[in-house]
Amino acid sequence: METAHPSGKLNPGDREVANRYVMAVDGHPPTPLKDGRSPWGGLSGGALFCGDLLTGVITADEEYGGHSRLVVVPTYALHQAEGFRDVLAEHTDSQTMVLAPVEFQSLTEAPSAVLLGELPSPGWLLVAGLKVVPFRGRSELLAELNDWAGTDGAGVFLLHGSGGQGKTRLAHQVVDELVDHRWAAVWLDPHRTEAELEVLSDSATPTVVVVDYAETRTPQVKAMLRMCVRHGGAVPMKVLLLARTAGEWWERLGSSSDAASMLLARAGVRLLEELEPEAKGRAVAYREAVRGFAGALPKVNGQAGYPWTVIASGLPDPAPTRLGLEGALTLHMTALADLLDSAAAPFQETATVRVAAGGAPEEVEDRLLRHEQRYWQTAAETRTPSVVFEQSTLHDVMAAVALLGADSRDTADDLLRRIEGLEDQPRDRRNSVLKWVASLYPALGDIPFGSIQPDRLAERFVGRHVRQRPGMVDRLIVGIDGTRLERLLTVYCRAASHRVFGGVLDDGLTSLCARHVSELGPVAIEVATQVESPRPLMQALELIGDDNATDLATLMLLADHLPLSSHRLAEWAARIGERLVHEHRELAEARPDAFLPHLATSLNNQSNRLANLGRREEALDAATEAVNIRRSLAKARPDAFLPNLATSLNNQSIRLANLGRREEALDAITEAVNIRRSLAEARPDAFLPNLAGSLNNQSNRLGELGRREEALDAATEAVNAYRDLAKARPDAFLPNLAGSLNNQSVQLANLGRREEALDAATEAVNIRRSLAK
């Protein structure tokens, strides 16, 4: 009897004690059969799916339920039965069964379809999630990560290292061990928004969230940290960040919010060292990799007919002096390339170290790319309809896919229309190309296609291709959104840094940014703080900033995208600031009413940039000129310019204090306090926070001059202001209240009022402790 496929809702708490779920069927229940049998007859043993996850197996129609409720054995109970796992493996070609929370499945990067069937090309064997090569080493770091996971509440751990060191593979090992202990694991999809992450704040089971390439996903990382704070820490909530660097992006992340600063202050940070520093270990690891790939190659399209085990046994161990095998990915790529080269031609001594035309050993990435490109061409020729274009056109497509990607079919089609040779083709021809790419590199999640695997191979291909066809990148840029442009510059910059190119790609990348200033200039500022080797981007920014043809609007656009502080960009930021001051000064001389406010703003910003460089006298000069301009503007239009004057006075006071000119620093901050007090009386919601900040600064200046009673009065007024603000908006102002209490405690101690100093300090500690929780 054929039975309809029901749908309905599960309450996970219903009969959970008995290891059962009960599904309430949507709509009206079916009519019982005439002989009294259940209308759901034949459904027993049917699979129940929630989204893409197998959630359980239907066993019965609940007795006395009016045929509106079906009893289900949940997957977590079935997982305990070896027989069930064996049957699942037999019919799904999957050797592992992983428990995952239904609620989080939309957040997790979807496993590619190729992971469950035939692999399109050999490069897929290098994907960390496939675990083709057994995990080895890292015992101390594994123990440290497990200890970190075992602590209560929320926690963050940053694992960083250059591409190919094995960060993702190590993360898979950590996650697998946690999942074995009933943890939930989320490999966070880069496309998920903060609103979608909200479900994590309600997690009732220990959860680990992995964010790969975290340095390029800081907005999402910030959102994840806010989820940790909202979660409250009733059960462990851990965030494992993987990144190539722990540079400026990490420093900026820590100062981006109170949630970030609290969590990252106690975060674990480790640089992933080379996996196999010793020759003996490299030989063992190489042999393990060869065996792993030999066992998996029959699952690759077109590779089932080779005697891989025999080929593997004929490969010699690598020479002890062979370079590059210290890193995990290079060693694995070498093992795979050796196998493929040996199958392509009868094994010879040169199979292990191929020699390029110039006489030097061929880089392993290039050896693997030759095999990948062979599969591209074969797949193009055998498609129906065929995808027969010039090889340069198909390689343009692959380079564009690696550089930009696409998040929908429309953006994918737009990408293909930018390729020379495809722009005038009908849509169905472009669709054939899209399907060709997707067949080679299936999508992870709701995107049209993936890209060359692993990333280092993609970077090498991009570097080779743009060196031959530099003009193809220009066609990709105009009209593309900032997120995809950030990816383009990141991939291009990483490709340029590959040792094999010897810096020859740098000039091309620099000139590309200079040609497309409005599109790439702001993005270059962001990427320069993320990548390991930002030199081409820095050269581009310097070229743009020094070019007299760069107009004021572009300079202001670039300045607006500058981070508050950046070691890498500090010198360049000061040069941009100097040009902005110069340009606005000339305009203000001709039209003071229109441009004096802009000149003052430029001077105030330039003061901060000069201070970051330690150029204190120049920083004070700029701040003082800004004060003088804004004082004159405020005389004519106080309502419009008094707040700006107070800001500049606050800045001037800091610059004077940095130079030890304490009396003048006090005069400046006192004037700022007086202005902000009058403004706050009229509009407390708008100006009370600024007044509280200036009072704190005034307290410090008074304390430095030994005027302790007045310093305490200012600190106490700041505390009272922040206390009022924190009552209305605790999330925004409790951290400020704690800071002011700390300052008040210092001033009380200076006066010998130790009991009161302790009370203030204790309140500050209590606030910060509650925030930290």
Tab-separated table of N, CA, C and O in Angstrom, residues 6-45:
chain	number	residue	atom	x	y	z
A	6	PRO	N	3.805	12.352	5.227
A	6	PRO	CA	3.269	13.387	6.121
A	6	PRO	C	4.335	14.419	6.474
A	6	PRO	O	5.530	14.177	6.389
A	7	SER	N	3.873	15.571	6.894
A	7	SER	CA	4.742	16.589	7.472
A	7	SER	C	4.099	17.060	8.764
A	7	SER	O	2.900	16.886	8.972
A	8	GLY	N	4.923	17.619	9.638
A	8	GLY	CA	4.367	18.060	10.903
A	8	GLY	C	5.409	18.716	11.777
A	8	GLY	O	6.470	19.135	11.290
A	9	LYS	N	5.120	18.807	13.076
A	9	LYS	CA	5.998	19.500	14.019
A	9	LYS	C	6.393	18.558	15.149
A	9	LYS	O	5.596	17.749	15.612
A	10	LEU	N	7.669	18.719	15.570
A	10	LEU	CA	8.188	17.929	16.685
A	10	LEU	C	8.372	18.814	17.903
A	10	LEU	O	8.862	19.947	17.775
A	11	ASN	N	8.010	18.311	19.053
A	11	ASN	CA	8.392	18.930	20.311
A	11	ASN	C	9.493	18.054	20.894
A	11	ASN	O	9.217	16.938	21.351
A	12	PRO	N	10.765	18.521	20.882
A	12	PRO	CA	11.866	17.664	21.327
A	12	PRO	C	11.707	17.155	22.757
A	12	PRO	O	12.281	16.136	23.121
A	13	GLY	N	10.920	17.834	23.586
A	13	GLY	CA	10.751	17.378	24.970
A	13	GLY	C	9.690	16.321	25.142
A	13	GLY	O	9.580	15.701	26.202
A	14	ASP	N	8.898	16.071	24.083
A	14	ASP	CA	7.788	15.112	24.173
A	14	ASP	C	8.338	13.691	24.116
A	14	ASP	O	8.870	13.247	23.105
A	15	ARG	N	8.243	12.951	25.223
A	15	ARG	CA	8.703	11.567	25.362
A	15	ARG	C	10.227	11.429	25.236
A	15	ARG	O	10.734	10.356	24.924
A	16	GLU	N	10.954	12.502	25.432
A	16	GLU	CA	12.415	12.429	25.288
A	16	GLU	C	13.004	11.447	26.298
A	16	GLU	O	13.994	10.761	26.001
A	17	VAL	N	12.409	11.370	27.464
A	17	VAL	CA	12.923	10.444	28.481
A	17	VAL	C	12.887	9.011	27.967
A	17	VAL	O	13.745	8.181	28.282
A	18	ALA	N	11.910	8.700	27.133
A	18	ALA	CA	11.774	7.347	26.574
A	18	ALA	C	12.513	7.213	25.248
A	18	ALA	O	12.295	6.249	24.515
A	19	ASN	N	13.383	8.179	24.945
A	19	ASN	CA	14.113	8.170	23.665
A	19	ASN	C	13.158	8.090	22.481
A	19	ASN	O	13.320	7.286	21.558
A	20	ARG	N	12.131	8.906	22.533
A	20	ARG	CA	11.177	8.986	21.428
A	20	ARG	C	10.843	10.445	21.144
A	20	ARG	O	10.966	11.312	22.009
A	21	TYR	N	10.436	10.705	19.913
A	21	TYR	CA	9.808	11.968	19.544
A	21	TYR	C	8.360	11.654	19.156
A	21	TYR	O	8.042	10.516	18.789
A	22	VAL	N	7.497	12.658	19.214
A	22	VAL	CA	6.144	12.521	18.690
A	22	VAL	C	5.915	13.676	17.716
A	22	VAL	O	6.088	14.841	18.076
A	23	MET	N	5.559	13.320	16.487
A	23	MET	CA	5.314	14.337	15.468
A	23	MET	C	3.819	14.583	15.337
A	23	MET	O	3.049	13.653	15.058
A	24	ALA	N	3.412	15.830	15.546
A	24	ALA	CA	2.020	16.217	15.331
A	24	ALA	C	1.850	16.498	13.842
A	24	ALA	O	2.478	17.402	13.280
A	25	VAL	N	0.993	15.711	13.204
A	25	VAL	CA	0.838	15.780	11.752
A	25	VAL	C	0.105	17.054	11.370
A	25	VAL	O	-0.893	17.444	12.009
A	26	ASP	N	0.602	17.721	10.321
A	26	ASP	CA	-0.058	18.917	9.810
A	26	ASP	C	-1.412	18.552	9.194
A	26	ASP	O	-1.572	17.487	8.590
A	27	GLY	N	-2.358	19.467	9.305
A	27	GLY	CA	-3.658	19.271	8.666
A	27	GLY	C	-4.501	18.222	9.358
A	27	GLY	O	-4.204	17.741	10.453
A	28	HIS	N	-5.589	17.843	8.686
A	28	HIS	CA	-6.497	16.839	9.256
A	28	HIS	C	-5.900	15.444	9.099
A	28	HIS	O	-5.337	15.119	8.050
A	29	PRO	N	-5.981	14.610	10.148
A	29	PRO	CA	-5.462	13.241	10.029
A	29	PRO	C	-6.276	12.450	9.012
A	29	PRO	O	-7.463	12.721	8.803
A	30	PRO	N	-5.649	11.468	8.366
A	30	PRO	CA	-6.392	10.653	7.383
A	30	PRO	C	-7.455	9.786	8.057
A	30	PRO	O	-7.390	9.494	9.255
A	31	THR	N	-8.431	9.370	7.282
A	31	THR	CA	-9.524	8.528	7.784
A	31	THR	C	-9.037	7.104	7.993
A	31	THR	O	-8.326	6.551	7.139
A	32	PRO	N	-9.358	6.472	9.152
A	32	PRO	CA	-8.940	5.072	9.376
A	32	PRO	C	-9.505	4.151	8.307
A	32	PRO	O	-10.536	4.425	7.691
A	33	LEU	N	-8.810	3.055	8.051
A	33	LEU	CA	-9.289	2.065	7.091
A	33	LEU	C	-10.527	1.369	7.624
A	33	LEU	O	-10.796	1.346	8.837
A	34	LYS	N	-11.311	0.750	6.713
A	34	LYS	CA	-12.576	0.129	7.105
A	34	LYS	C	-12.398	-1.001	8.098
A	34	LYS	O	-13.264	-1.257	8.942
A	35	ASP	N	-11.266	-1.724	8.000
A	35	ASP	CA	-11.056	-2.837	8.929
A	35	ASP	C	-10.436	-2.381	10.246
A	35	ASP	O	-10.013	-3.196	11.058
A	36	GLY	N	-10.334	-1.025	10.430
A	36	GLY	CA	-9.832	-0.488	11.687
A	36	GLY	C	-8.332	-0.285	11.724
A	36	GLY	O	-7.796	0.258	12.702
A	37	ARG	N	-7.643	-0.727	10.656
A	37	ARG	CA	-6.201	-0.564	10.645
A	37	ARG	C	-5.822	0.914	10.489
A	37	ARG	O	-6.588	1.713	9.944
A	38	SER	N	-4.597	1.250	10.917
A	38	SER	CA	-4.126	2.635	10.851
A	38	SER	C	-3.973	3.075	9.404
A	38	SER	O	-3.487	2.315	8.547
A	39	PRO	N	-4.355	4.309	9.113
A	39	PRO	CA	-4.159	4.824	7.743
A	39	PRO	C	-2.688	5.031	7.422
A	39	PRO	O	-2.339	5.269	6.275
A	40	TRP	N	-1.832	4.957	8.454
A	40	TRP	CA	-0.386	5.128	8.227
A	40	TRP	C	0.310	3.783	8.022
A	40	TRP	O	1.531	3.703	8.068
A	41	GLY	N	-0.428	2.744	7.766
A	41	GLY	CA	0.169	1.427	7.555
A	41	GLY	C	1.187	1.460	6.429
A	41	GLY	O	0.966	2.073	5.379
A	42	GLY	N	2.306	0.816	6.660
A	42	GLY	CA	3.379	0.802	5.669
A	42	GLY	C	4.394	1.904	5.852
A	42	GLY	O	5.441	1.914	5.202
A	43	LEU	N	4.071	2.861	6.748
A	43	LEU	CA	5.003	3.973	6.965
A	43	LEU	C	6.080	3.634	7.980
A	43	LEU	O	7.112	4.303	8.050
A	44	SER	N	5.865	2.610	8.780
A	44	SER	CA	6.837	2.240	9.805
A	44	SER	C	8.201	1.955	9.159
A	44	SER	O	8.295	1.249	8.156
A	45	GLY	N	9.242	2.522	9.748
A	45	GLY	CA	10.590	2.389	9.186
A	45	GLY	C	10.957	3.508	8.234
A	45	GLY	O	12.095	3.579	7.764
